[in-house]
Every structure is written in C-alpha cells, then in structure tokens.
CSV table of C-alpha atoms in Angstrom, one decimal:
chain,number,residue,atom,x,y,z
A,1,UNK,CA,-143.2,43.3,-116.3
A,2,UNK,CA,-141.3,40.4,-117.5
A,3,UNK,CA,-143.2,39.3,-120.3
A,4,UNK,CA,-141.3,41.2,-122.8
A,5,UNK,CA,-138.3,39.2,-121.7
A,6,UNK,CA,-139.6,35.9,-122.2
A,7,UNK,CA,-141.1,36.4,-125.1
A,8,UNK,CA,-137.7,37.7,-126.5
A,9,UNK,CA,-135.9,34.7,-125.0
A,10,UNK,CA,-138.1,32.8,-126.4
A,11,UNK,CA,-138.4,34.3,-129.9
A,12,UNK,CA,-142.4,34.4,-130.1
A,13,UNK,CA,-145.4,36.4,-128.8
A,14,UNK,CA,-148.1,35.1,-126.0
A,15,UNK,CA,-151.6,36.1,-126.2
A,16,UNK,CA,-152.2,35.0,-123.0
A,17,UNK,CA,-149.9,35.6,-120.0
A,18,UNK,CA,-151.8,35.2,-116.5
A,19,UNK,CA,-150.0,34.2,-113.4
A,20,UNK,CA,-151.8,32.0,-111.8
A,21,UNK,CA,-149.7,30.9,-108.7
A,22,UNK,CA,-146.6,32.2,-107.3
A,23,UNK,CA,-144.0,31.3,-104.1
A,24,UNK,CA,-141.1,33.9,-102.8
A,25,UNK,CA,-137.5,32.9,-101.7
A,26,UNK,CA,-135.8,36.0,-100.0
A,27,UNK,CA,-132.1,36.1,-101.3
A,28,UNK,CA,-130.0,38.9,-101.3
A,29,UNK,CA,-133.1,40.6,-102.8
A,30,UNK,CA,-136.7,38.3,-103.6
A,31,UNK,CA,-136.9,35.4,-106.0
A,32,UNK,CA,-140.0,35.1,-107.3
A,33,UNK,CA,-141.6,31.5,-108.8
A,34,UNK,CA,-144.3,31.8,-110.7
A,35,UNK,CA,-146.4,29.5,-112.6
A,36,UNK,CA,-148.0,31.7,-116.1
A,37,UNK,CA,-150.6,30.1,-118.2
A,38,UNK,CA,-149.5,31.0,-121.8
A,39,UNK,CA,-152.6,29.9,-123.5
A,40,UNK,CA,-154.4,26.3,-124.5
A,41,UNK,CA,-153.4,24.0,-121.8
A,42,UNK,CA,-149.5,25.3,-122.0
A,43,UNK,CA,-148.2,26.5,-118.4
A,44,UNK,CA,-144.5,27.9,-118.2
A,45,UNK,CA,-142.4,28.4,-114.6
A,46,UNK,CA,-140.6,31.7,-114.3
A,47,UNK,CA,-138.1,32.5,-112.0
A,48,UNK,CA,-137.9,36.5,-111.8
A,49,UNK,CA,-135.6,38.0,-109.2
A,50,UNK,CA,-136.4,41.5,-107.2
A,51,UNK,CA,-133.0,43.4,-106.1
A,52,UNK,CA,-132.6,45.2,-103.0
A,53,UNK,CA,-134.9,48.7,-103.0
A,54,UNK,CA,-131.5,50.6,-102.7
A,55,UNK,CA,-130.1,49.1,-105.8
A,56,UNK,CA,-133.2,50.5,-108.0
A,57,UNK,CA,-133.0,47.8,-110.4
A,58,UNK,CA,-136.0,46.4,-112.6
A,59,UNK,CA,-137.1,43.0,-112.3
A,60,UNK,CA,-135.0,40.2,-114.0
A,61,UNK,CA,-136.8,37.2,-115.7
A,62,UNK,CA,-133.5,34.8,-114.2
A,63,UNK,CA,-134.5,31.5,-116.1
A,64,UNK,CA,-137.6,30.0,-117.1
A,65,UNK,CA,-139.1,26.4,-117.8
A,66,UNK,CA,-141.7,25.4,-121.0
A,67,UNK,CA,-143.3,22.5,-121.5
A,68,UNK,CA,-145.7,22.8,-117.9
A,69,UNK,CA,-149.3,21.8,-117.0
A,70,UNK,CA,-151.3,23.3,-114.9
A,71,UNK,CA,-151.2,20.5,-112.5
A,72,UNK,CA,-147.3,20.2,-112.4
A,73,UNK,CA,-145.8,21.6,-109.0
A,74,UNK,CA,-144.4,24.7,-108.8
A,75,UNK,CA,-140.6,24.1,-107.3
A,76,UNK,CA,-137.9,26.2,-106.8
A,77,UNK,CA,-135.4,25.6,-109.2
C-alpha cells in the first residue's frame, strides 16, 4: 500500500517490492519497520505509520532509508 509513495519520493519505479522482515512500535497509532528487497541485492528500510482505527486514515510511508543489504539490521529509526 505504500509503494506508490516511495516510488514517488523517490522518483523511479521498483520491479520488485517484497517485504521480507518487519518489527511494530505502538505510538499513538502503530509504526511499522520494515525491511523491502527492491531488486538485485538492494534492500530499503521503511518506516510506515498506522493511525488510530477511529481516525480512518491510510497508511503513511513516514521516512525511509536506501542504500541497505539484506544483512544490515533492521532498527528503529
């Protein structure tokens, strides 16, 4: 659901876009981490936030970091 968003953040299209880890944080509403594979050995960290049910928002890619591998820890951040 946030694909979309990064690719216009970052002004190019990914043929690939598999999560292939994740961790929650439970804000005022859910922070989600999770590490995408984005094709060839490039890995990028997303940070997507999940508001309250009541506040019937969509999900927010919040910021993002390139330039992963698939062996670099996912953090919060």
């Amino acid at each position: 659901k946030v694909k979309h968003q990064l690719e216009e953040k970052e002004g190019k299209k990914f043929d690939v876009f598999t999560a292939v880890e994740f961790k929650t944080q439970v804000v005022a509403g859910t922070n989600y981490f999770i590490k995408v594979h984005v094709g060839n050995d490039e890995f990028m960290h997303l940070r997507v936030f999940r508001s309250l049910p009541h506040e019937n928002k969509p999900l927010s890619l919040h910021s993002y970091q390139g330039s992963k591998t698939k062996h670099d820890e996912l953090a919060f951040f």
